[in-house]
Short mmCIF file of N, CA and C and ligand atoms in Angstrom, two decimals:
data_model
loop_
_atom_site.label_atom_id
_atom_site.label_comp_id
_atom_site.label_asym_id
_atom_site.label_seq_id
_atom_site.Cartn_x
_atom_site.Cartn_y
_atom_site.Cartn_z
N UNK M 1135 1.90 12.23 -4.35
CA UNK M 1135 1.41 12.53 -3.00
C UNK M 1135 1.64 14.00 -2.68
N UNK M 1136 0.81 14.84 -2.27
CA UNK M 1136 0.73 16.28 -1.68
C UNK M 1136 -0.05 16.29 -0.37
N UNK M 1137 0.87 17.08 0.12
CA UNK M 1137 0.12 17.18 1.71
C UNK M 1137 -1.06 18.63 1.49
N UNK M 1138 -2.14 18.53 2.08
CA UNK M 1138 -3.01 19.85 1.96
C UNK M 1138 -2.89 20.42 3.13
N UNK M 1139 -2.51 21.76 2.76
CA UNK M 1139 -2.39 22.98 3.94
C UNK M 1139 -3.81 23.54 3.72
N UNK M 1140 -4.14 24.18 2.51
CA UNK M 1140 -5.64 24.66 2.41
C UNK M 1140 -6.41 24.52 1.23
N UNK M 1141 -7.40 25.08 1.28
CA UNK M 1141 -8.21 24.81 0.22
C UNK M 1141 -7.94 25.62 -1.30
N UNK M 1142 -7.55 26.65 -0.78
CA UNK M 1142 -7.16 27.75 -2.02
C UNK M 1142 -6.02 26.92 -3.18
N UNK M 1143 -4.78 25.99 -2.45
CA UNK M 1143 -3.92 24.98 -2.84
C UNK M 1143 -4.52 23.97 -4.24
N UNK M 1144 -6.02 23.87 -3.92
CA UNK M 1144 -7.17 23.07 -4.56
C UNK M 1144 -7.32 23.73 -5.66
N UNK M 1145 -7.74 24.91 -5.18
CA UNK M 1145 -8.35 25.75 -6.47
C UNK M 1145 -8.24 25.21 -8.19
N UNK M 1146 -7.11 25.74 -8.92
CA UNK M 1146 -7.25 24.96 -10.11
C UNK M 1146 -7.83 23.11 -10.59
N UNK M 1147 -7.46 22.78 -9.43
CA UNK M 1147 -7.85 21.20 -10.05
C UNK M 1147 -9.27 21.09 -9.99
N UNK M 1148 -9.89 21.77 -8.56
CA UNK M 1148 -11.52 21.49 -8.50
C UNK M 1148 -11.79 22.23 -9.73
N UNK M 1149 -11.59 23.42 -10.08
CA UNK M 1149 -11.72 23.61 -11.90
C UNK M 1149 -11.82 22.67 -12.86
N UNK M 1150 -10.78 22.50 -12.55
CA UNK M 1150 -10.51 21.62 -13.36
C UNK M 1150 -11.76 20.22 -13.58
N UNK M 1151 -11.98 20.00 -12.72
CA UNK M 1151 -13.17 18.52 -11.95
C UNK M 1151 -14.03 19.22 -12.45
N UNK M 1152 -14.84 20.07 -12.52
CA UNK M 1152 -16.08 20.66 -12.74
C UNK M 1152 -16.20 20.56 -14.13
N UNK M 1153 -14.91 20.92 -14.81
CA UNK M 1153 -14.56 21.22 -16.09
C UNK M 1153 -15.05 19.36 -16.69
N UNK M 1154 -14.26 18.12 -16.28
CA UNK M 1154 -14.26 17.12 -16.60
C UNK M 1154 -15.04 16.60 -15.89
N UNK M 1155 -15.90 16.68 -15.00
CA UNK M 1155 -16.61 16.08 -14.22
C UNK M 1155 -16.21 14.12 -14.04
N UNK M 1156 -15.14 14.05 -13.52
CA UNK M 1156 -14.58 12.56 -13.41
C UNK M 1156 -15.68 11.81 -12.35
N UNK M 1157 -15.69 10.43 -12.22
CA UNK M 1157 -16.41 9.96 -11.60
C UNK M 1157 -16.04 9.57 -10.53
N UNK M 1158 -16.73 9.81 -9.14
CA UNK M 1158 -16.18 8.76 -7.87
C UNK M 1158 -16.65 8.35 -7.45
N UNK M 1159 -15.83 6.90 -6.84
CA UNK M 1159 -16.62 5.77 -6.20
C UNK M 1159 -15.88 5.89 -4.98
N UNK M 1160 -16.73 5.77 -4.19
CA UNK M 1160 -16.49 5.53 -2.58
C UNK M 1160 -16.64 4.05 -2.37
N UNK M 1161 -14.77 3.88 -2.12
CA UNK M 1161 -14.46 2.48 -1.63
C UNK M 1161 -14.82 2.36 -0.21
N UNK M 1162 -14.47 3.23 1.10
CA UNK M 1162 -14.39 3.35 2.19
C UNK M 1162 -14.00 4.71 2.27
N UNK M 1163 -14.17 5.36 3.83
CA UNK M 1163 -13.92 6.80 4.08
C UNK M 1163 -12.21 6.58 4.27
N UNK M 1164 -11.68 7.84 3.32
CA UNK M 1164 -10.54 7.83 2.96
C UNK M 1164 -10.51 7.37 1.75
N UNK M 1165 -10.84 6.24 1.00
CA UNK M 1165 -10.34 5.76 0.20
C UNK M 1165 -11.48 5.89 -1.29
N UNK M 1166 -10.86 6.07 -2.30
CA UNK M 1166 -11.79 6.95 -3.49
C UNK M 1166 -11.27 6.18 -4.81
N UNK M 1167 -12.08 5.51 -6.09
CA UNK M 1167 -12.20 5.72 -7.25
C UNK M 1167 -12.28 7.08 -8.24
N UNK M 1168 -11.67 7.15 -9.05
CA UNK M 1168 -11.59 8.77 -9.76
C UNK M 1168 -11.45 8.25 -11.16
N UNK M 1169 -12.50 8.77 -12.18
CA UNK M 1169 -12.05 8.18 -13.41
C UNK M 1169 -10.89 9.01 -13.78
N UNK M 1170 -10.27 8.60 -14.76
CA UNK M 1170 -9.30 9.58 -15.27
C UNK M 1170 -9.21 8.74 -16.68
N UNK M 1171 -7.85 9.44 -17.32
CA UNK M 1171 -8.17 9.33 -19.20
C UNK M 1171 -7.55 8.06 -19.10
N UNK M 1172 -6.85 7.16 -18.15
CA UNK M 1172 -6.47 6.17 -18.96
C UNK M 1172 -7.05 5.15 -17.56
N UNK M 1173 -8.22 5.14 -17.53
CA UNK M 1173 -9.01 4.48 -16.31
C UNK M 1173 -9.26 4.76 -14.91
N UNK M 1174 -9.53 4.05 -13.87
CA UNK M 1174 -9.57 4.87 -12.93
C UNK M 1174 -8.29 4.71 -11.45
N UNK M 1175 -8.01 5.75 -11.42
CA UNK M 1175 -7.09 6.22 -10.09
C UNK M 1175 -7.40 6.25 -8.71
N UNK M 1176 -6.91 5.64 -7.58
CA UNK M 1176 -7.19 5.43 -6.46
C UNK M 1176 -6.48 6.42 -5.75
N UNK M 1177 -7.48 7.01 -4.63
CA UNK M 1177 -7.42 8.28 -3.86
C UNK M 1177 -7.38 8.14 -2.61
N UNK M 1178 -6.19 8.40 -1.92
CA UNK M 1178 -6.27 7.67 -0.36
C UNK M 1178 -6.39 9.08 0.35
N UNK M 1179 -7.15 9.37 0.93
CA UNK M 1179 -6.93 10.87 1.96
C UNK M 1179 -6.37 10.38 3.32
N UNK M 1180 -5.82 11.03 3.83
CA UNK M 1180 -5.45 10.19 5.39
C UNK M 1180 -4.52 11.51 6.09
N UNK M 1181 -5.01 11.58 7.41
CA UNK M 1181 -4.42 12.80 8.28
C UNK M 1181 -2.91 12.05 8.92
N UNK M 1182 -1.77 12.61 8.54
CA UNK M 1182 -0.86 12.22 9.40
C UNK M 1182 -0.71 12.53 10.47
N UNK M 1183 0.47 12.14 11.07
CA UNK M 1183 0.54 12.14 12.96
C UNK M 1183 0.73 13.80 13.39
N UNK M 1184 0.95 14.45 11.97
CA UNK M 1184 1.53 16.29 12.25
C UNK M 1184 -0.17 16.68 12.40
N UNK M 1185 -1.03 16.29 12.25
CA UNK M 1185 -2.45 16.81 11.56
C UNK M 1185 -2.26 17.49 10.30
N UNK M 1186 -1.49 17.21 9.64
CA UNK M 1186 -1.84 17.58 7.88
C UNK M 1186 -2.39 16.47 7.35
N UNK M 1187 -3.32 16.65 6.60
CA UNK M 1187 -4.30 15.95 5.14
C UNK M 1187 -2.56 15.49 4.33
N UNK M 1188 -3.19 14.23 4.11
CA UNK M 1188 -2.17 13.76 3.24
C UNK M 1188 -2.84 13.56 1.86
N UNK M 1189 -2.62 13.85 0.53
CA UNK M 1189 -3.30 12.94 -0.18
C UNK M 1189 -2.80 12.33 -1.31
N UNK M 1190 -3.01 10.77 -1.55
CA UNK M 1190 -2.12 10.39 -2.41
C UNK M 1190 -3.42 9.59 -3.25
N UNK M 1191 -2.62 10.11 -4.87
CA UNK M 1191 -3.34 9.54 -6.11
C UNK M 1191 -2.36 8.73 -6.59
N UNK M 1192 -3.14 7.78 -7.56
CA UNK M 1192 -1.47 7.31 -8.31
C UNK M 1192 -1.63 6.99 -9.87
N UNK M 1193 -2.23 8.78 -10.03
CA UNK M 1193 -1.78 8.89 -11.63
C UNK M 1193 -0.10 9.55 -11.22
N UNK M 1194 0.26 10.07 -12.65
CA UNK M 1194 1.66 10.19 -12.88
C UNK M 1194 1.69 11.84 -12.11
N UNK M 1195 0.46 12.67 -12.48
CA UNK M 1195 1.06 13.97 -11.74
C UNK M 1195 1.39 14.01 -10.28
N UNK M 1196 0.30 13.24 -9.58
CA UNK M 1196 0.27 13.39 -8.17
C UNK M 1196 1.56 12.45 -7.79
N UNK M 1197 2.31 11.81 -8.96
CA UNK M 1197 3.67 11.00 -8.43
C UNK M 1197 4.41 12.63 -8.55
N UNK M 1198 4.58 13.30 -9.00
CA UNK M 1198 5.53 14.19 -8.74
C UNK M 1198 4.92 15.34 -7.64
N UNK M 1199 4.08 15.42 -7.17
CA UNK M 1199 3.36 16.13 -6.38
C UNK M 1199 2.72 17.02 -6.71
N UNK M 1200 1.89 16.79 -7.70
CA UNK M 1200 1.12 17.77 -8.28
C UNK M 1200 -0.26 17.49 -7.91
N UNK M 1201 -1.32 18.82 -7.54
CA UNK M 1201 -2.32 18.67 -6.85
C UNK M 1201 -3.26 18.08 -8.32
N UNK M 1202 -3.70 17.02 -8.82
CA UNK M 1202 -4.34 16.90 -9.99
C UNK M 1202 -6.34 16.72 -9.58
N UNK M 1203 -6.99 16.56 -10.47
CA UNK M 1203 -7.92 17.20 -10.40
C UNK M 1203 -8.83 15.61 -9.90
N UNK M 1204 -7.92 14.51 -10.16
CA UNK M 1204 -8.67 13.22 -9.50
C UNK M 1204 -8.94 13.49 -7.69
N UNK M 1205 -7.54 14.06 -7.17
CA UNK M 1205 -7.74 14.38 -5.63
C UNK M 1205 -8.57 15.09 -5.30
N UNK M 1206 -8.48 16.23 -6.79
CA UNK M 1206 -9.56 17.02 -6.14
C UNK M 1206 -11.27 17.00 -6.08
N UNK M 1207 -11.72 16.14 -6.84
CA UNK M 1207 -12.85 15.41 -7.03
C UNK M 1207 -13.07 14.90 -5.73
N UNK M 1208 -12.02 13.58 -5.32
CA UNK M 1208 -12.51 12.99 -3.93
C UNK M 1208 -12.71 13.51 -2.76
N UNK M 1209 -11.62 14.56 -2.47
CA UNK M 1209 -11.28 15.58 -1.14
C UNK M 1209 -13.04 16.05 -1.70
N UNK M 1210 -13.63 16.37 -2.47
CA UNK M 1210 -14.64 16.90 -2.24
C UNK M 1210 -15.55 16.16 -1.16
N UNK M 1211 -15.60 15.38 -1.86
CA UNK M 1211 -16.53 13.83 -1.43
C UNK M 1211 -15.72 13.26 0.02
N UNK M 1212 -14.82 13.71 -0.02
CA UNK M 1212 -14.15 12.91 1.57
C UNK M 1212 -14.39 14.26 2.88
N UNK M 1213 -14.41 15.46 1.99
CA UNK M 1213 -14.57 16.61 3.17
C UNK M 1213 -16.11 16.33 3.48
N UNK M 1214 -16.72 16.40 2.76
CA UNK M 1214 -18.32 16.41 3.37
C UNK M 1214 -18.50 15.17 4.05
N UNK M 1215 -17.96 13.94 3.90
CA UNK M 1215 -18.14 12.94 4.15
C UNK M 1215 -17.25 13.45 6.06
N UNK M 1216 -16.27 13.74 6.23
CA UNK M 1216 -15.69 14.15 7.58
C UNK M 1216 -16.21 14.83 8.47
N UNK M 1217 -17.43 15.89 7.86
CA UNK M 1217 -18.13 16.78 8.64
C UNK M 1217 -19.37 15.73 9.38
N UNK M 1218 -19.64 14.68 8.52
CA UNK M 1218 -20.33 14.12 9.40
C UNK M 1218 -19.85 13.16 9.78
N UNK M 1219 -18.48 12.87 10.13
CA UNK M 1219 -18.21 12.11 11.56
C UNK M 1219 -17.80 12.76 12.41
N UNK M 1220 -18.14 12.94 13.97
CA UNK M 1220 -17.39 13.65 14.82
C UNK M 1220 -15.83 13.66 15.14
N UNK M 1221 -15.41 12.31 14.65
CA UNK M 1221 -13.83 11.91 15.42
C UNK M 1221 -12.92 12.33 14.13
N UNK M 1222 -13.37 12.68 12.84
CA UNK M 1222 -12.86 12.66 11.79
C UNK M 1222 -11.93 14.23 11.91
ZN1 ZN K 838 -4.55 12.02 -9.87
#
């Protein structure tokens, strides 16, 4: 789990995503499929009560808090997806 302050924070992993182009499935807003090498990883985005982006994967990097490149795949797909709700 890593909390997102900004986008620059992103940088290497969306590299990274472009690089592997992983797949996502949109379970619900917030919630994300991400392939990864040993199947696929579930991506929860969710704003806590501070207004920071929370985001939690549950491969092994993002258990130690590492921004990995499954979050960063979905945050793609969950930011555009936020611009078009107003309350988001
Ligand atoms: Zn991950």
């Amino acid at each position: 789990m890593f909390i997102l302050k900004g986008i620059d924070q992103l940088e290497k992993a969306i590299a990274k995503a472009k690089k592997i182009r992983p797949r996502v499935e949109f379970d619900h807003f917030g919630r994300y499929r991400v392939s990864g090498s040993k199947g696929f990883y579930t991506v929860l985005c969710k704003r806590s009560d501070n207004g920071f982006k929370t985001v939690i994967c549950t491969c092994k990097g993002a258990e130690k808090g590492l921004v990995c490149y499954h979050a960063a795949a979905a945050l793609s797909l969950h930011i555009g997806l936020a611009r078009q709700q107003p309350s988001a």
